[in-house]
Short mmCIF file of C-alpha atoms in Angstrom, two decimals:
data_model
loop_
_atom_site.label_atom_id
_atom_site.label_comp_id
_atom_site.label_asym_id
_atom_site.label_seq_id
_atom_site.Cartn_x
_atom_site.Cartn_y
_atom_site.Cartn_z
CA MET W 19 -80.95 189.82 -61.22
CA GLU W 20 -77.20 189.69 -61.09
CA LYS W 21 -77.01 192.23 -58.31
CA SER W 22 -79.67 190.46 -56.27
CA GLY W 23 -77.83 187.15 -56.74
CA GLN W 24 -74.60 188.66 -55.53
CA SER W 25 -76.20 190.45 -52.61
CA LEU W 26 -77.08 187.13 -51.00
CA ILE W 27 -73.39 186.15 -50.83
CA PRO W 28 -70.68 187.99 -48.88
CA SER W 29 -68.41 189.85 -51.27
CA VAL W 30 -65.31 188.07 -49.95
CA LEU W 31 -66.62 184.77 -51.32
CA TYR W 32 -66.89 185.71 -54.99
CA TRP W 33 -65.37 187.76 -57.74
CA GLU W 34 -66.92 188.87 -61.01
CA ARG W 35 -65.38 188.76 -64.45
CA SER W 36 -66.22 188.11 -68.11
CA LEU W 37 -66.10 184.48 -69.23
CA VAL W 38 -66.38 183.45 -72.88
CA ASP W 39 -66.32 179.67 -73.15
CA TYR W 40 -68.11 178.46 -70.01
CA ASN W 41 -71.07 176.10 -70.50
CA ARG W 42 -74.52 176.83 -69.22
CA ASN W 43 -74.20 174.34 -66.38
CA PRO W 44 -72.27 175.30 -63.28
CA ILE W 45 -68.63 174.26 -63.41
CA VAL W 46 -66.89 172.87 -60.36
CA GLN W 47 -63.19 173.66 -60.32
CA LYS W 48 -60.41 173.10 -57.81
CA ASN W 49 -58.37 176.05 -56.70
CA LYS W 50 -54.97 175.25 -55.23
CA PHE W 51 -55.23 178.06 -52.69
CA TRP W 52 -58.84 177.83 -51.56
CA GLY W 53 -59.98 174.33 -52.50
CA PRO W 54 -63.03 173.41 -54.64
CA CYS W 55 -65.13 176.24 -56.02
CA CYS W 56 -68.33 176.43 -58.01
CA VAL W 57 -68.54 178.69 -61.06
CA HIS W 58 -72.14 179.77 -61.73
CA SER W 59 -73.13 181.30 -65.04
CA LEU W 60 -75.58 184.18 -64.96
CA GLY W 61 -76.92 184.68 -68.46
CA ASP W 62 -79.46 187.15 -69.73
CA GLY W 63 -81.73 184.41 -71.12
CA ASP W 64 -80.12 184.43 -74.57
CA SER W 65 -78.18 181.20 -75.14
CA SER W 66 -76.53 182.68 -78.22
CA ASN W 67 -74.68 185.25 -76.14
CA LYS W 68 -70.93 184.64 -76.37
CA LYS W 69 -70.13 186.70 -73.32
CA ARG W 70 -71.58 185.65 -69.99
CA ARG W 71 -71.40 187.22 -66.57
CA SER W 72 -70.32 184.76 -63.89
CA PHE W 73 -69.33 184.70 -60.28
CA ILE W 74 -67.24 182.12 -58.47
CA VAL W 75 -68.08 181.00 -54.95
CA GLN W 76 -65.00 179.78 -53.11
CA ALA W 77 -65.47 176.84 -50.78
CA PRO W 78 -63.40 177.69 -47.71
CA ARG W 79 -61.02 175.03 -46.48
CA GLU W 80 -61.52 173.36 -43.13
CA PRO W 81 -59.51 175.13 -40.41
CA ALA W 82 -56.29 173.41 -39.39
CA LYS W 83 -56.83 170.89 -36.63
CA LYS W 84 -55.66 172.17 -33.27
CA ILE W 85 -52.97 170.16 -31.51
CA ASP W 86 -54.24 168.93 -28.16
CA MET W 87 -51.92 169.42 -25.20
CA PHE W 88 -50.06 166.25 -24.15
CA SER W 89 -51.34 164.30 -27.14
CA PRO W 90 -49.00 162.26 -29.39
CA ALA W 91 -49.09 165.16 -31.87
CA TYR W 92 -48.02 167.53 -29.07
CA TYR W 93 -44.98 165.43 -28.18
CA ALA W 94 -44.13 165.04 -31.87
CA ALA W 95 -44.19 168.83 -32.27
CA CYS W 96 -41.95 169.30 -29.22
CA THR W 97 -39.55 166.71 -30.63
CA ALA W 98 -39.40 168.55 -33.95
CA GLY W 99 -38.84 171.85 -32.15
CA GLY W 100 -35.93 170.29 -30.27
CA ILE W 101 -34.35 169.19 -33.55
CA PHE W 102 -34.32 172.75 -34.85
CA SER W 103 -33.35 174.23 -31.49
CA CYS W 104 -30.21 172.19 -30.82
CA GLY W 105 -29.25 171.16 -34.35
CA LEU W 106 -29.12 174.69 -35.77
CA THR W 107 -27.43 176.37 -32.80
CA HIS W 108 -24.68 173.81 -32.32
CA THR W 109 -23.98 173.65 -36.05
CA GLY W 110 -23.75 177.43 -36.10
CA VAL W 111 -20.93 177.42 -33.52
CA THR W 112 -18.97 174.62 -35.24
CA PRO W 113 -15.89 176.86 -35.82
CA LEU W 114 -15.68 177.72 -32.12
CA ASP W 115 -16.20 174.10 -31.12
CA LEU W 116 -13.51 173.03 -33.60
CA VAL W 117 -10.95 175.42 -32.12
CA LYS W 118 -11.87 174.40 -28.56
CA CYS W 119 -11.46 170.66 -29.31
CA ASN W 120 -8.05 171.23 -30.90
CA MET W 121 -6.95 173.41 -27.97
CA GLN W 122 -7.74 170.52 -25.62
CA ILE W 123 -6.00 167.90 -27.76
CA ASN W 124 -2.99 169.91 -28.97
CA PRO W 125 -2.44 172.90 -26.65
CA GLU W 126 1.10 173.56 -27.94
CA LYS W 127 -0.19 174.28 -31.42
CA TYR W 128 -3.55 175.83 -30.50
CA LYS W 129 -2.60 178.10 -27.60
CA ASN W 130 -5.78 180.18 -27.45
CA ILE W 131 -8.93 180.91 -29.42
CA SER W 132 -7.53 183.68 -31.62
CA SER W 133 -4.34 181.81 -32.52
CA GLY W 134 -6.37 178.64 -33.02
CA PHE W 135 -8.52 180.37 -35.64
CA ARG W 136 -5.41 181.69 -37.38
CA VAL W 137 -3.82 178.23 -37.51
CA LEU W 138 -6.97 176.63 -38.91
CA LEU W 139 -7.44 179.36 -41.53
CA ARG W 140 -3.81 179.12 -42.61
CA GLU W 141 -3.75 175.32 -42.85
CA GLN W 142 -7.30 174.44 -43.93
CA GLY W 143 -8.85 177.63 -45.29
CA PHE W 144 -12.30 178.99 -44.54
CA ARG W 145 -14.02 175.66 -45.28
CA GLY W 146 -11.85 174.03 -42.66
CA LEU W 147 -13.58 176.07 -39.95
CA PHE W 148 -16.73 174.00 -40.50
CA LYS W 149 -15.02 170.63 -40.43
CA GLY W 150 -17.25 168.17 -38.62
CA TRP W 151 -20.47 170.10 -39.20
CA GLY W 152 -22.19 166.92 -40.49
CA PRO W 153 -21.89 164.81 -37.32
CA THR W 154 -22.53 167.96 -35.29
CA LEU W 155 -25.84 168.60 -37.07
CA LEU W 156 -26.93 164.96 -36.91
CA GLY W 157 -25.77 164.42 -33.34
CA TYR W 158 -27.22 167.52 -31.75
CA SER W 159 -30.43 167.28 -33.77
CA SER W 160 -30.87 163.78 -32.32
CA GLN W 161 -29.97 165.02 -28.87
CA GLY W 162 -32.35 167.98 -29.15
CA ALA W 163 -35.20 165.75 -30.29
CA CYS W 164 -34.81 163.49 -27.25
CA LYS W 165 -33.94 166.28 -24.82
CA PHE W 166 -37.00 168.45 -25.48
CA GLY W 167 -39.44 165.72 -26.51
CA PHE W 168 -38.76 163.48 -23.51
CA TYR W 169 -38.57 166.46 -21.15
CA GLU W 170 -42.16 167.39 -22.02
CA PHE W 171 -43.15 163.73 -21.65
CA PHE W 172 -41.43 163.15 -18.31
CA LYS W 173 -42.64 166.48 -16.92
CA LYS W 174 -46.24 165.38 -17.51
CA TYR W 175 -45.55 161.78 -16.45
CA TYR W 176 -44.00 162.71 -13.10
CA SER W 177 -46.66 165.37 -12.49
CA ASP W 178 -49.39 162.77 -12.98
CA ILE W 179 -47.64 160.43 -10.54
CA ALA W 180 -47.34 163.19 -7.94
CA GLY W 181 -50.91 164.38 -8.40
CA PRO W 182 -52.20 167.97 -8.57
CA GLU W 183 -51.28 168.98 -5.01
CA TYR W 184 -47.72 167.64 -4.92
CA SER W 185 -46.92 168.50 -8.53
CA ALA W 186 -47.62 172.15 -7.71
CA LYS W 187 -45.72 171.98 -4.43
CA TYR W 188 -42.66 170.22 -5.83
CA LYS W 189 -42.70 171.44 -9.41
CA THR W 190 -39.01 172.44 -9.40
CA LEU W 191 -38.09 168.91 -8.33
CA ILE W 192 -40.23 167.58 -11.19
CA TYR W 193 -38.38 169.87 -13.62
CA LEU W 194 -35.03 168.57 -12.32
CA VAL W 195 -35.94 164.89 -12.46
CA GLY W 196 -37.72 165.24 -15.81
CA SER W 197 -34.78 166.99 -17.46
CA ALA W 198 -32.30 164.48 -16.01
CA SER W 199 -34.36 161.59 -17.38
CA ALA W 200 -34.58 163.24 -20.79
CA GLU W 201 -30.84 163.99 -20.95
CA PHE W 202 -30.01 160.41 -19.99
CA ILE W 203 -31.75 159.26 -23.18
CA ALA W 204 -30.56 162.22 -25.27
CA ASP W 205 -26.88 161.46 -24.60
CA ILE W 206 -27.32 157.89 -25.81
CA ALA W 207 -28.48 159.37 -29.11
CA LEU W 208 -25.66 161.95 -29.18
CA CYS W 209 -22.67 159.84 -28.14
CA PRO W 210 -21.89 158.02 -31.45
CA PHE W 211 -22.03 161.25 -33.45
CA GLU W 212 -19.90 163.06 -30.85
CA ALA W 213 -17.24 160.34 -31.04
CA VAL W 214 -17.00 160.64 -34.82
CA LYS W 215 -17.11 164.45 -34.67
CA VAL W 216 -14.14 164.72 -32.31
CA ARG W 217 -12.11 162.26 -34.38
CA VAL W 218 -12.86 164.12 -37.63
CA GLN W 219 -12.04 167.50 -36.08
CA THR W 220 -8.83 166.57 -34.26
CA GLN W 221 -7.13 163.97 -36.48
CA PRO W 222 -6.05 165.44 -39.84
CA GLY W 223 -6.72 163.07 -42.70
CA PHE W 224 -9.00 160.77 -40.71
CA ALA W 225 -12.15 161.61 -42.68
CA ASN W 226 -13.97 164.48 -44.35
CA GLY W 227 -17.23 164.09 -42.47
CA PHE W 228 -19.76 161.66 -41.06
CA SER W 229 -20.42 159.59 -44.18
CA ASP W 230 -16.83 158.36 -44.43
CA GLY W 231 -15.86 158.93 -40.80
CA PHE W 232 -18.53 156.71 -39.24
CA PRO W 233 -17.65 153.44 -41.05
CA LYS W 234 -13.94 154.12 -40.58
CA PHE W 235 -14.42 154.71 -36.86
CA VAL W 236 -16.42 151.49 -36.43
CA LYS W 237 -13.82 149.55 -38.42
CA THR W 238 -10.93 150.76 -36.25
CA GLN W 239 -12.62 151.09 -32.83
CA GLY W 240 -15.51 148.67 -33.08
CA ALA W 241 -19.16 149.51 -32.47
CA ALA W 242 -18.58 149.62 -28.71
CA GLY W 243 -16.04 152.40 -29.26
CA LEU W 244 -18.86 154.73 -30.25
CA TYR W 245 -20.06 154.69 -26.63
CA LYS W 246 -16.70 154.82 -24.88
CA GLY W 247 -17.33 158.40 -23.81
CA LEU W 248 -20.95 157.92 -22.69
CA VAL W 249 -20.38 157.97 -18.92
CA PRO W 250 -18.28 161.19 -19.00
CA LEU W 251 -20.92 162.66 -21.31
CA TRP W 252 -23.62 161.88 -18.76
CA GLY W 253 -21.47 163.40 -16.02
CA ARG W 254 -21.13 166.66 -17.91
CA GLN W 255 -24.51 166.98 -19.60
CA ILE W 256 -27.03 165.79 -17.01
CA PRO W 257 -26.21 168.43 -14.33
CA TYR W 258 -25.97 171.06 -17.07
CA THR W 259 -29.40 170.17 -18.48
CA MET W 260 -31.01 170.00 -15.05
CA MET W 261 -29.89 173.57 -14.42
CA LYS W 262 -30.87 174.62 -17.94
CA PHE W 263 -34.49 173.45 -17.72
CA ALA W 264 -35.29 174.00 -14.04
CA SER W 265 -33.84 177.52 -13.96
CA PHE W 266 -35.57 178.43 -17.22
CA GLU W 267 -38.97 177.33 -15.91
CA LYS W 268 -38.46 179.28 -12.68
CA ILE W 269 -37.13 182.42 -14.40
CA VAL W 270 -40.02 182.53 -16.87
CA GLU W 271 -42.50 182.03 -14.03
CA VAL W 272 -40.95 184.95 -12.10
CA LEU W 273 -40.93 187.19 -15.19
CA TYR W 274 -44.64 186.64 -15.86
CA LYS W 275 -45.48 187.02 -12.17
CA TYR W 276 -43.51 190.15 -11.30
CA ALA W 277 -42.04 191.83 -14.39
CA ILE W 278 -44.95 191.63 -16.84
CA PRO W 279 -48.29 193.09 -15.68
CA THR W 280 -50.33 191.22 -18.29
CA PRO W 281 -51.25 187.52 -17.85
CA LYS W 282 -49.34 185.24 -20.19
CA ASP W 283 -52.37 184.19 -22.24
CA GLN W 284 -53.07 187.87 -22.98
CA CYS W 285 -49.49 188.72 -24.02
CA SER W 286 -48.58 188.93 -27.70
CA LYS W 287 -46.63 186.05 -29.21
CA SER W 288 -43.64 188.31 -29.85
CA LEU W 289 -43.55 189.28 -26.17
CA GLN W 290 -43.81 185.64 -25.12
CA LEU W 291 -40.90 184.72 -27.40
CA GLY W 292 -38.90 187.61 -25.96
CA VAL W 293 -39.52 186.21 -22.49
CA SER W 294 -38.37 182.78 -23.70
CA PHE W 295 -35.10 184.19 -25.05
CA ALA W 296 -34.48 186.27 -21.90
CA GLY W 297 -35.26 183.31 -19.65
CA GLY W 298 -33.03 181.07 -21.74
CA TYR W 299 -30.17 183.56 -21.63
CA VAL W 300 -30.30 183.92 -17.85
CA ALA W 301 -30.58 180.13 -17.50
CA GLY W 302 -27.49 179.84 -19.71
CA VAL W 303 -25.62 182.16 -17.35
CA PHE W 304 -26.45 179.86 -14.44
CA CYS W 305 -25.42 176.83 -16.50
CA ALA W 306 -22.08 178.44 -17.33
CA ILE W 307 -21.40 179.30 -13.67
CA VAL W 308 -22.32 175.83 -12.41
CA SER W 309 -20.31 173.92 -15.02
CA HIS W 310 -17.33 176.29 -15.27
CA PRO W 311 -15.14 174.72 -12.56
CA ALA W 312 -15.41 171.35 -14.32
CA ASP W 313 -14.64 173.01 -17.66
CA ASN W 314 -11.50 174.65 -16.20
CA LEU W 315 -10.51 171.35 -14.64
CA VAL W 316 -10.83 169.45 -17.93
CA SER W 317 -8.85 172.12 -19.78
CA PHE W 318 -6.05 172.02 -17.18
CA LEU W 319 -5.84 168.22 -17.18
CA ASN W 320 -5.68 168.15 -20.98
CA ASN W 321 -2.91 170.76 -21.01
CA ALA W 322 -0.73 169.31 -18.22
CA GLN W 323 0.38 165.74 -18.76
CA GLY W 324 0.07 163.58 -15.65
CA ALA W 325 -1.64 166.33 -13.67
CA THR W 326 -4.30 165.58 -11.09
CA ALA W 327 -7.36 167.47 -9.91
CA GLY W 328 -5.39 168.49 -6.82
CA ASP W 329 -2.69 169.99 -9.04
CA ALA W 330 -5.34 171.99 -10.87
CA VAL W 331 -6.76 173.44 -7.65
CA LYS W 332 -3.25 174.22 -6.39
CA HIS W 333 -2.24 175.90 -9.67
CA LEU W 334 -5.45 177.83 -10.36
CA GLY W 335 -6.60 178.40 -6.82
CA LEU W 336 -10.19 177.94 -5.73
CA TRP W 337 -11.16 181.42 -6.94
CA GLY W 338 -9.43 180.92 -10.28
CA LEU W 339 -11.11 177.56 -10.74
CA PHE W 340 -14.50 179.28 -10.59
CA THR W 341 -13.68 182.53 -12.40
CA ARG W 342 -10.88 182.09 -14.97
CA GLY W 343 -12.41 182.50 -18.43
CA LEU W 344 -15.90 182.83 -16.98
CA PRO W 345 -17.01 186.10 -18.68
CA ILE W 346 -16.49 184.84 -22.25
CA ARG W 347 -18.11 181.52 -21.37
CA ILE W 348 -21.14 183.30 -19.89
CA VAL W 349 -21.60 185.22 -23.14
CA MET W 350 -21.18 182.09 -25.28
CA VAL W 351 -23.33 179.71 -23.21
CA GLY W 352 -25.93 182.35 -22.39
CA THR W 353 -26.41 183.28 -26.03
CA LEU W 354 -26.52 179.64 -27.13
CA THR W 355 -29.07 178.68 -24.48
CA GLY W 356 -31.20 181.76 -25.12
CA ALA W 357 -31.22 181.02 -28.85
CA GLN W 358 -32.20 177.40 -28.21
CA TRP W 359 -35.19 178.35 -26.09
CA GLY W 360 -36.16 181.09 -28.54
CA ILE W 361 -36.08 178.72 -31.53
CA TYR W 362 -37.88 175.96 -29.63
CA ASP W 363 -40.75 178.19 -28.50
CA ALA W 364 -40.92 179.91 -31.90
CA PHE W 365 -41.54 176.52 -33.48
CA LYS W 366 -44.21 175.72 -30.89
CA VAL W 367 -45.96 179.02 -31.67
CA PHE W 368 -45.67 178.25 -35.40
CA VAL W 369 -47.64 175.00 -34.97
CA GLY W 370 -50.21 176.62 -32.67
CA LEU W 371 -48.87 175.63 -29.24
CA PRO W 372 -48.20 177.90 -26.24
CA THR W 373 -44.66 178.82 -25.27
CA THR W 374 -42.91 176.97 -22.44
CA GLY W 375 -43.27 177.98 -18.80
CA GLY W 376 -45.35 180.51 -16.92
CA ALA W 377 -48.44 178.29 -16.76
CA ALA W 378 -49.98 175.75 -14.39
CA PRO W 379 -48.09 172.47 -13.82
CA PRO W 380 -49.09 169.72 -16.29
CA ALA W 381 -51.09 167.82 -13.67
CA LEU W 382 -53.26 170.90 -13.16
CA ALA W 383 -53.68 171.60 -16.86
CA LYS W 384 -56.39 169.99 -18.92
CA PRO W 385 -55.05 167.24 -21.22
#
């Protein structure tokens, strides 16, 4: 009887063991891993038996609901992925950012990266290398949320406006305009945290972090002071982000079209994430090359009091303006950008979404 009862149920749905104190009636229990289950007693007809043979049928949980593409849940997932992508990577390079900021503000004391690290370690210890990590984490998490979340939104929005034919024909233009729109909003979120971060990192004794630095900054500079650097931030970040997103989309498309013989939807998730990191790294190289003249210009102007852009070109030369310090910046920016795309797409895979790029434009995809 027992064997025939069990044979009607797949073996994965029950297990058999001795139970002493169960009642005759079936017992419904809740299992924290599987959900509700029903425990059936199989006796031998003798109610006086102390030992009964029982099997437990597990009620399988409902499968997790799939996130529909371009639904509110989809954009929420992309926003969360952006938080992890930018927040973690920028916080991880806080020591390098700290040295760079101090080199720009006080070049006599912080002559180069290696001496800058030595000065900080000598004066502030190891903990001092992570000074300003709080506003960095909060600021770039906010920026990443808006950057990636709104990029996905604007990419679909502009594709719908263009229609299927023109969105496919001018998809690179849509990537450029969508990323510029997203970065415009993202920098509004970043700017207050960036203002506090720079003040905490470059003025000894100003504050220990964001919790005491923010109210002190507002008290001394006013609320409007938090956005004093917004326009320069737009000038630096919007072209950078346009290159970052448009080149990534194009690189990934080329990789799936020419370098990988298998269609994207048939590739393993690990391979897709590898493509995301590689595409992000190459995109970071382009970003570094495009923004490097401006970076050299800013560094020169901060180091030479009263200097002009013409003085910088005359001193560095046109070739030097484009190449001085470029190799190390390519490594740094390429790695950072590759890591950001890798983390972002890894989160999308984690929640059941496809990785970015290498597919039809949003207007051609089913919502």
